[in-house]
CSV table of C-alpha atoms in Angstrom, one decimal:
chain,number,residue,atom,x,y,z
N,6,UNK,CA,18.9,2.2,49.8
N,7,UNK,CA,19.7,-0.3,47.1
N,8,UNK,CA,16.3,-2.1,47.6
N,9,UNK,CA,14.5,1.2,47.2
N,10,UNK,CA,16.3,2.0,44.0
N,11,UNK,CA,15.5,-1.5,42.6
N,12,UNK,CA,11.8,-1.0,43.5
N,13,UNK,CA,11.8,2.4,41.9
N,14,UNK,CA,13.3,1.0,38.7
N,15,UNK,CA,10.8,-1.9,38.7
N,16,UNK,CA,7.8,0.6,39.1
N,17,UNK,CA,9.1,2.8,36.3
N,18,UNK,CA,9.5,-0.3,34.0
N,19,UNK,CA,6.1,-1.7,34.8
N,20,UNK,CA,4.5,1.8,34.3
N,21,UNK,CA,6.2,2.0,31.0
N,22,UNK,CA,4.9,-1.4,29.9
N,23,UNK,CA,1.4,-0.5,31.1
N,24,UNK,CA,1.3,2.7,29.1
N,25,UNK,CA,2.6,1.0,26.0
N,26,UNK,CA,0.0,-1.8,26.2
N,27,UNK,CA,-2.8,0.5,27.2
N,28,UNK,CA,-2.1,2.8,24.2
N,29,UNK,CA,-1.6,-0.1,21.9
N,30,UNK,CA,-4.8,-1.8,22.8
N,31,UNK,CA,-6.9,1.3,22.7
N,32,UNK,CA,-5.7,2.0,19.1
N,33,UNK,CA,-7.8,0.7,16.2
N,34,UNK,CA,-6.4,-2.4,14.5
N,35,UNK,CA,-6.9,-1.0,11.0
N,36,UNK,CA,-3.9,0.8,9.5
N,37,UNK,CA,-4.8,4.3,8.2
N,38,UNK,CA,-1.9,6.0,6.6
N,39,UNK,CA,-1.3,9.7,6.6
N,40,UNK,CA,-0.4,11.5,3.4
N,41,UNK,CA,2.6,13.4,4.6
N,42,UNK,CA,3.3,15.1,1.4
N,43,UNK,CA,1.5,15.7,-1.9
N,44,UNK,CA,2.1,12.8,-4.2
N,45,UNK,CA,2.1,12.9,-8.0
N,46,UNK,CA,-0.6,10.9,-9.7
N,47,UNK,CA,0.8,7.8,-11.4
N,48,UNK,CA,1.4,7.7,-15.2
N,49,UNK,CA,-0.6,4.9,-16.7
N,50,UNK,CA,-2.6,3.6,-19.6
N,51,UNK,CA,-6.0,2.2,-18.9
N,52,UNK,CA,-9.2,0.9,-20.5
N,53,UNK,CA,-12.2,3.2,-20.7
N,54,UNK,CA,-15.4,1.7,-19.2
N,55,UNK,CA,-17.7,2.7,-21.9
N,56,UNK,CA,-15.7,2.6,-25.1
N,57,UNK,CA,-13.1,0.0,-24.2
N,58,UNK,CA,-10.5,2.3,-25.8
N,59,UNK,CA,-7.1,2.8,-24.1
N,60,UNK,CA,-6.6,6.1,-22.5
N,61,UNK,CA,-3.5,7.8,-21.2
N,62,UNK,CA,-3.5,9.4,-17.7
N,63,UNK,CA,-2.2,12.6,-19.3
N,64,UNK,CA,-5.5,12.8,-21.2
N,65,UNK,CA,-7.7,12.0,-18.2
N,66,UNK,CA,-6.3,14.5,-15.8
N,67,UNK,CA,-6.0,18.1,-17.0
N,68,UNK,CA,-4.2,20.8,-15.1
N,69,UNK,CA,-6.2,23.5,-13.3
N,70,UNK,CA,-9.0,21.1,-12.4
N,71,UNK,CA,-9.8,19.4,-9.2
N,72,UNK,CA,-10.5,15.7,-9.5
N,73,UNK,CA,-12.1,13.1,-7.2
N,74,UNK,CA,-11.0,9.6,-8.0
N,75,UNK,CA,-13.5,7.2,-6.5
N,76,UNK,CA,-12.6,3.5,-6.4
N,77,UNK,CA,-15.8,1.4,-6.6
N,78,UNK,CA,-17.2,-2.0,-7.6
N,79,UNK,CA,-20.7,-3.3,-8.1
N,80,UNK,CA,-20.0,-6.1,-5.5
N,81,UNK,CA,-19.0,-3.6,-2.9
N,82,UNK,CA,-21.8,-3.0,-0.5
N,83,UNK,CA,-20.4,0.2,1.1
N,84,UNK,CA,-20.1,1.6,-2.4
N,85,UNK,CA,-23.9,1.6,-2.6
N,86,UNK,CA,-24.3,3.7,0.6
N,87,UNK,CA,-21.8,6.4,-0.6
N,88,UNK,CA,-23.3,6.5,-4.1
N,89,UNK,CA,-26.0,9.1,-3.4
N,90,UNK,CA,-23.3,11.4,-1.9
N,91,UNK,CA,-21.2,11.0,-5.1
N,92,UNK,CA,-24.3,11.9,-7.1
N,93,UNK,CA,-24.6,15.1,-5.1
N,94,UNK,CA,-20.9,15.9,-5.5
N,95,UNK,CA,-21.1,15.4,-9.3
N,96,UNK,CA,-23.4,18.5,-9.5
N,97,UNK,CA,-20.5,20.6,-8.2
N,98,UNK,CA,-19.0,22.5,-11.2
N,99,UNK,CA,-15.6,22.9,-9.7
N,100,UNK,CA,-14.7,19.2,-9.6
N,101,UNK,CA,-14.7,16.3,-11.9
N,102,UNK,CA,-15.3,12.8,-10.7
N,103,UNK,CA,-13.4,9.9,-12.1
N,104,UNK,CA,-14.6,6.4,-11.3
N,105,UNK,CA,-12.1,3.6,-11.0
N,106,UNK,CA,-14.0,0.3,-11.4
N,107,UNK,CA,-12.1,-2.2,-9.3
N,108,UNK,CA,-11.9,-6.0,-10.1
N,109,UNK,CA,-15.5,-6.0,-11.4
N,110,UNK,CA,-17.6,-7.8,-13.8
N,111,UNK,CA,-18.3,-5.3,-16.6
N,112,UNK,CA,-22.0,-6.2,-17.1
N,113,UNK,CA,-22.7,-6.0,-13.3
N,114,UNK,CA,-20.8,-2.7,-13.1
N,115,UNK,CA,-23.0,-1.3,-16.0
N,116,UNK,CA,-26.1,-2.5,-14.2
N,117,UNK,CA,-25.0,-0.8,-11.0
N,118,UNK,CA,-24.5,2.5,-12.9
N,119,UNK,CA,-27.9,2.2,-14.7
N,120,UNK,CA,-29.6,1.5,-11.4
N,121,UNK,CA,-28.0,4.1,-9.1
N,122,UNK,CA,-27.0,6.7,-11.7
N,123,UNK,CA,-23.6,7.9,-13.0
N,124,UNK,CA,-21.8,10.5,-11.0
N,125,UNK,CA,-18.6,10.1,-13.0
N,126,UNK,CA,-17.4,12.3,-15.9
N,127,UNK,CA,-15.2,9.3,-16.8
N,128,UNK,CA,-15.0,5.7,-15.7
N,129,UNK,CA,-11.8,3.7,-16.1
N,130,UNK,CA,-11.3,0.0,-15.6
N,131,UNK,CA,-8.9,-1.7,-13.2
N,132,UNK,CA,-9.4,-5.4,-13.8
N,133,UNK,CA,-6.5,-6.8,-11.7
N,134,UNK,CA,-6.2,-4.1,-9.0
N,135,UNK,CA,-2.7,-3.0,-10.0
N,136,UNK,CA,-3.8,0.5,-11.0
N,137,UNK,CA,-5.3,1.0,-7.5
N,138,UNK,CA,-1.9,0.0,-6.1
N,139,UNK,CA,-0.3,2.7,-8.3
N,140,UNK,CA,-2.6,5.1,-6.6
N,141,UNK,CA,-1.6,3.8,-3.2
N,142,UNK,CA,-5.1,2.4,-2.5
N,143,UNK,CA,-6.1,-0.5,-0.3
N,144,UNK,CA,-9.4,-1.6,-1.8
N,145,UNK,CA,-13.0,-0.5,-2.2
N,146,UNK,CA,-14.4,2.0,-1.6
N,147,UNK,CA,-11.7,4.6,-1.5
N,148,UNK,CA,-11.7,8.3,-2.6
N,149,UNK,CA,-8.8,10.4,-3.5
N,150,UNK,CA,-8.7,14.2,-4.1
N,151,UNK,CA,-6.4,15.4,-6.8
N,152,UNK,CA,-5.5,19.1,-6.9
N,153,UNK,CA,-5.0,21.4,-9.8
N,154,UNK,CA,-1.3,20.5,-10.0
N,155,UNK,CA,-2.2,16.8,-10.5
N,156,UNK,CA,-1.1,15.8,-7.0
N,157,UNK,CA,-3.0,13.5,-4.6
N,158,UNK,CA,-3.7,15.7,-1.6
N,159,UNK,CA,-6.2,13.7,0.4
N,160,UNK,CA,-7.3,10.1,0.7
N,161,UNK,CA,-10.5,8.7,2.3
N,162,UNK,CA,-10.5,5.0,3.0
N,163,UNK,CA,-13.9,3.4,3.2
N,164,UNK,CA,-17.2,4.9,2.2
N,165,UNK,CA,-17.5,8.7,2.3
N,166,UNK,CA,-20.1,10.3,4.5
N,167,UNK,CA,-21.7,13.8,4.9
N,168,UNK,CA,-18.8,15.1,7.0
N,169,UNK,CA,-16.3,14.0,4.4
N,170,UNK,CA,-18.4,15.6,1.6
N,171,UNK,CA,-18.2,18.9,3.6
N,172,UNK,CA,-14.5,18.5,3.9
N,173,UNK,CA,-14.2,17.8,0.1
N,174,UNK,CA,-16.3,20.9,-0.6
N,175,UNK,CA,-13.9,23.0,1.5
N,176,UNK,CA,-10.9,21.6,-0.3
N,177,UNK,CA,-12.2,22.3,-3.8
N,178,UNK,CA,-13.6,25.7,-3.0
C,22,UNK,CA,24.9,-34.7,-38.0
C,23,UNK,CA,27.5,-32.7,-36.0
C,24,UNK,CA,25.7,-29.5,-36.7
C,25,UNK,CA,22.4,-31.0,-35.6
C,26,UNK,CA,24.1,-32.1,-32.3
C,27,UNK,CA,25.4,-28.6,-31.8
C,28,UNK,CA,22.0,-27.1,-32.4
C,29,UNK,CA,20.4,-29.5,-29.9
C,30,UNK,CA,23.0,-28.7,-27.2
C,31,UNK,CA,22.5,-24.9,-27.9
C,32,UNK,CA,18.7,-25.3,-27.8
C,33,UNK,CA,18.8,-27.2,-24.5
C,34,UNK,CA,21.3,-24.8,-22.8
C,35,UNK,CA,19.2,-21.8,-23.8
C,36,UNK,CA,16.0,-23.6,-22.5
C,37,UNK,CA,17.7,-24.5,-19.2
C,38,UNK,CA,19.1,-21.0,-18.7
C,39,UNK,CA,15.7,-19.6,-19.2
C,40,UNK,CA,14.2,-22.0,-16.6
C,41,UNK,CA,17.0,-21.0,-14.2
C,42,UNK,CA,16.3,-17.3,-14.5
C,43,UNK,CA,12.5,-18.0,-14.0
C,44,UNK,CA,13.4,-20.0,-10.8
C,45,UNK,CA,15.6,-17.1,-9.6
C,46,UNK,CA,12.8,-14.6,-10.3
C,47,UNK,CA,10.3,-16.9,-8.3
C,48,UNK,CA,12.7,-17.0,-5.4
C,49,UNK,CA,13.1,-13.2,-5.4
C,50,UNK,CA,9.4,-12.8,-5.7
C,51,UNK,CA,8.7,-15.0,-2.7
C,52,UNK,CA,11.4,-13.3,-0.6
C,53,UNK,CA,9.9,-9.8,-1.4
C,54,UNK,CA,6.3,-10.9,-0.8
C,55,UNK,CA,7.3,-12.4,2.6
C,56,UNK,CA,8.7,-9.1,3.6
C,57,UNK,CA,5.6,-7.0,2.6
C,58,UNK,CA,2.9,-6.6,5.2
C,59,UNK,CA,-0.7,-7.2,4.1
C,60,UNK,CA,-2.1,-3.9,5.2
C,61,UNK,CA,-5.7,-5.0,5.4
C,62,UNK,CA,-5.0,-8.3,7.2
C,63,UNK,CA,-4.2,-9.1,10.8
C,64,UNK,CA,-0.6,-10.1,11.2
C,65,UNK,CA,-0.2,-11.7,7.7
C,66,UNK,CA,2.4,-11.0,5.0
C,67,UNK,CA,1.3,-10.5,1.4
C,68,UNK,CA,2.8,-13.9,0.7
C,69,UNK,CA,0.5,-15.6,3.1
C,70,UNK,CA,-2.7,-13.7,2.3
C,71,UNK,CA,-5.3,-14.4,-0.3
C,72,UNK,CA,-7.0,-11.0,0.1
C,73,UNK,CA,-7.8,-8.8,-2.9
C,74,UNK,CA,-5.1,-6.3,-1.8
C,75,UNK,CA,-2.5,-9.0,-1.5
C,76,UNK,CA,-3.3,-10.5,-4.9
C,77,UNK,CA,-2.9,-7.0,-6.5
C,78,UNK,CA,0.5,-6.5,-4.7
C,79,UNK,CA,1.6,-10.0,-5.9
C,80,UNK,CA,0.9,-8.9,-9.5
C,81,UNK,CA,2.6,-5.6,-9.1
C,82,UNK,CA,5.8,-7.2,-7.6
C,83,UNK,CA,5.8,-9.8,-10.4
C,84,UNK,CA,5.5,-7.0,-13.0
C,85,UNK,CA,8.2,-4.9,-11.4
C,86,UNK,CA,10.6,-7.9,-11.3
C,87,UNK,CA,10.0,-8.5,-15.0
C,88,UNK,CA,10.6,-4.8,-15.7
C,89,UNK,CA,14.1,-5.4,-14.2
C,90,UNK,CA,13.7,-3.6,-10.9
C,91,UNK,CA,15.9,-4.7,-8.0
C,92,UNK,CA,14.6,-5.8,-4.6
C,93,UNK,CA,15.4,-2.4,-2.9
C,94,UNK,CA,13.7,-0.5,-5.7
C,95,UNK,CA,10.5,-2.5,-5.3
C,96,UNK,CA,10.5,-1.9,-1.5
C,97,UNK,CA,11.1,1.8,-2.3
C,98,UNK,CA,8.1,1.8,-4.7
C,99,UNK,CA,5.9,0.3,-2.0
C,100,UNK,CA,7.2,2.6,0.7
C,101,UNK,CA,6.4,5.6,-1.5
C,102,UNK,CA,2.8,4.3,-2.0
C,103,UNK,CA,2.1,2.9,1.5
C,104,UNK,CA,4.7,4.2,3.9
C,105,UNK,CA,7.4,2.5,6.0
C,106,UNK,CA,4.7,0.3,7.7
C,107,UNK,CA,4.2,-1.8,4.5
C,108,UNK,CA,7.7,-3.4,4.8
C,109,UNK,CA,8.5,-5.8,7.6
C,110,UNK,CA,12.1,-4.9,7.6
C,111,UNK,CA,12.2,-1.1,8.4
C,112,UNK,CA,15.1,1.1,7.3
C,113,UNK,CA,17.2,2.9,9.9
C,114,UNK,CA,16.1,6.5,9.9
C,115,UNK,CA,15.0,9.2,12.4
C,116,UNK,CA,11.7,7.5,12.9
C,117,UNK,CA,13.0,4.0,13.5
C,118,UNK,CA,16.3,4.5,15.3
C,119,UNK,CA,14.8,3.7,18.7
C,120,UNK,CA,13.4,0.4,17.2
C,121,UNK,CA,16.9,-0.6,16.0
C,122,UNK,CA,19.0,0.8,18.9
C,123,UNK,CA,16.9,-0.2,21.9
C,124,UNK,CA,17.6,-3.9,21.8
C,125,UNK,CA,21.3,-3.1,21.5
C,126,UNK,CA,21.2,-0.7,24.4
C,127,UNK,CA,19.3,-3.3,26.6
C,128,UNK,CA,21.8,-5.9,25.6
C,129,UNK,CA,24.7,-3.6,26.7
C,130,UNK,CA,22.9,-2.6,29.9
C,131,UNK,CA,22.4,-6.3,30.8
C,132,UNK,CA,26.0,-7.0,30.0
C,133,UNK,CA,27.2,-4.2,32.3
C,134,UNK,CA,25.0,-5.5,35.1
C,135,UNK,CA,26.4,-9.0,34.7
C,136,UNK,CA,30.0,-7.9,34.6
C,137,UNK,CA,29.5,-5.7,37.6
C,138,UNK,CA,28.0,-8.6,39.6
C,139,UNK,CA,30.8,-10.9,38.6
C,140,UNK,CA,33.4,-8.4,39.6
C,141,UNK,CA,31.7,-7.8,43.0
C,142,UNK,CA,31.5,-11.6,43.6
C,143,UNK,CA,35.2,-12.0,43.0
């Protein structure tokens, strides 16, 4: 009876270990956070890409407007693949695109915009990556949706695709 | 001459106290950075990583220390931005209580088995 109980406990324990490792190994290694609640956009002062003037976040984000903040850099290859989709989104009247130029060389970034087009209503410069951290970003490319109450409601890590564009369109409808 | 000596002593003491506070800040910075997970790396802390993400976090932590934020406040800031996962030392809450209590329970369970065996042997 005692042996049977020990065997039962051993089987339960091994099954538990198997399930934990099986689930753990089948999960992707990259950490993708979930936005549990709407987060306020950070308050910051930043350099404008074109004029070099300092702007306040209060002046960039107005209430009652949807914004898409796209973090990009000229050295980022996936940014090139998502750029035509951003150009398409920029035609949508119900949303404004803000480009956050991440740790980039200014002349390379300007070349990038001249070559592929400018989908952004405003581009701001994040030379050291700290503004991206304030937005809770991981790197480039990354796209955030900001609602009419100036809250971050959705975050897309990596380049956007057609499916994501459809999702964005549904959100801003 | 006396006044000059006093001035030199004052100047040196101010200089050394400044160095000491810089040293303290560096120690605190290292401690915090070692406790932050590099979220885009594999099993590395921000302290160990040279990634773009880690270098931005290093700058932010440095800035927050200079702004006068305490260690816990910096962790709270990062938790708010990146979630509990960003910190190696998770807080005890409804999501992490199993993590904290399971080793204790296993330890107690093992202890009970050992005591039982000893009593039976005797």
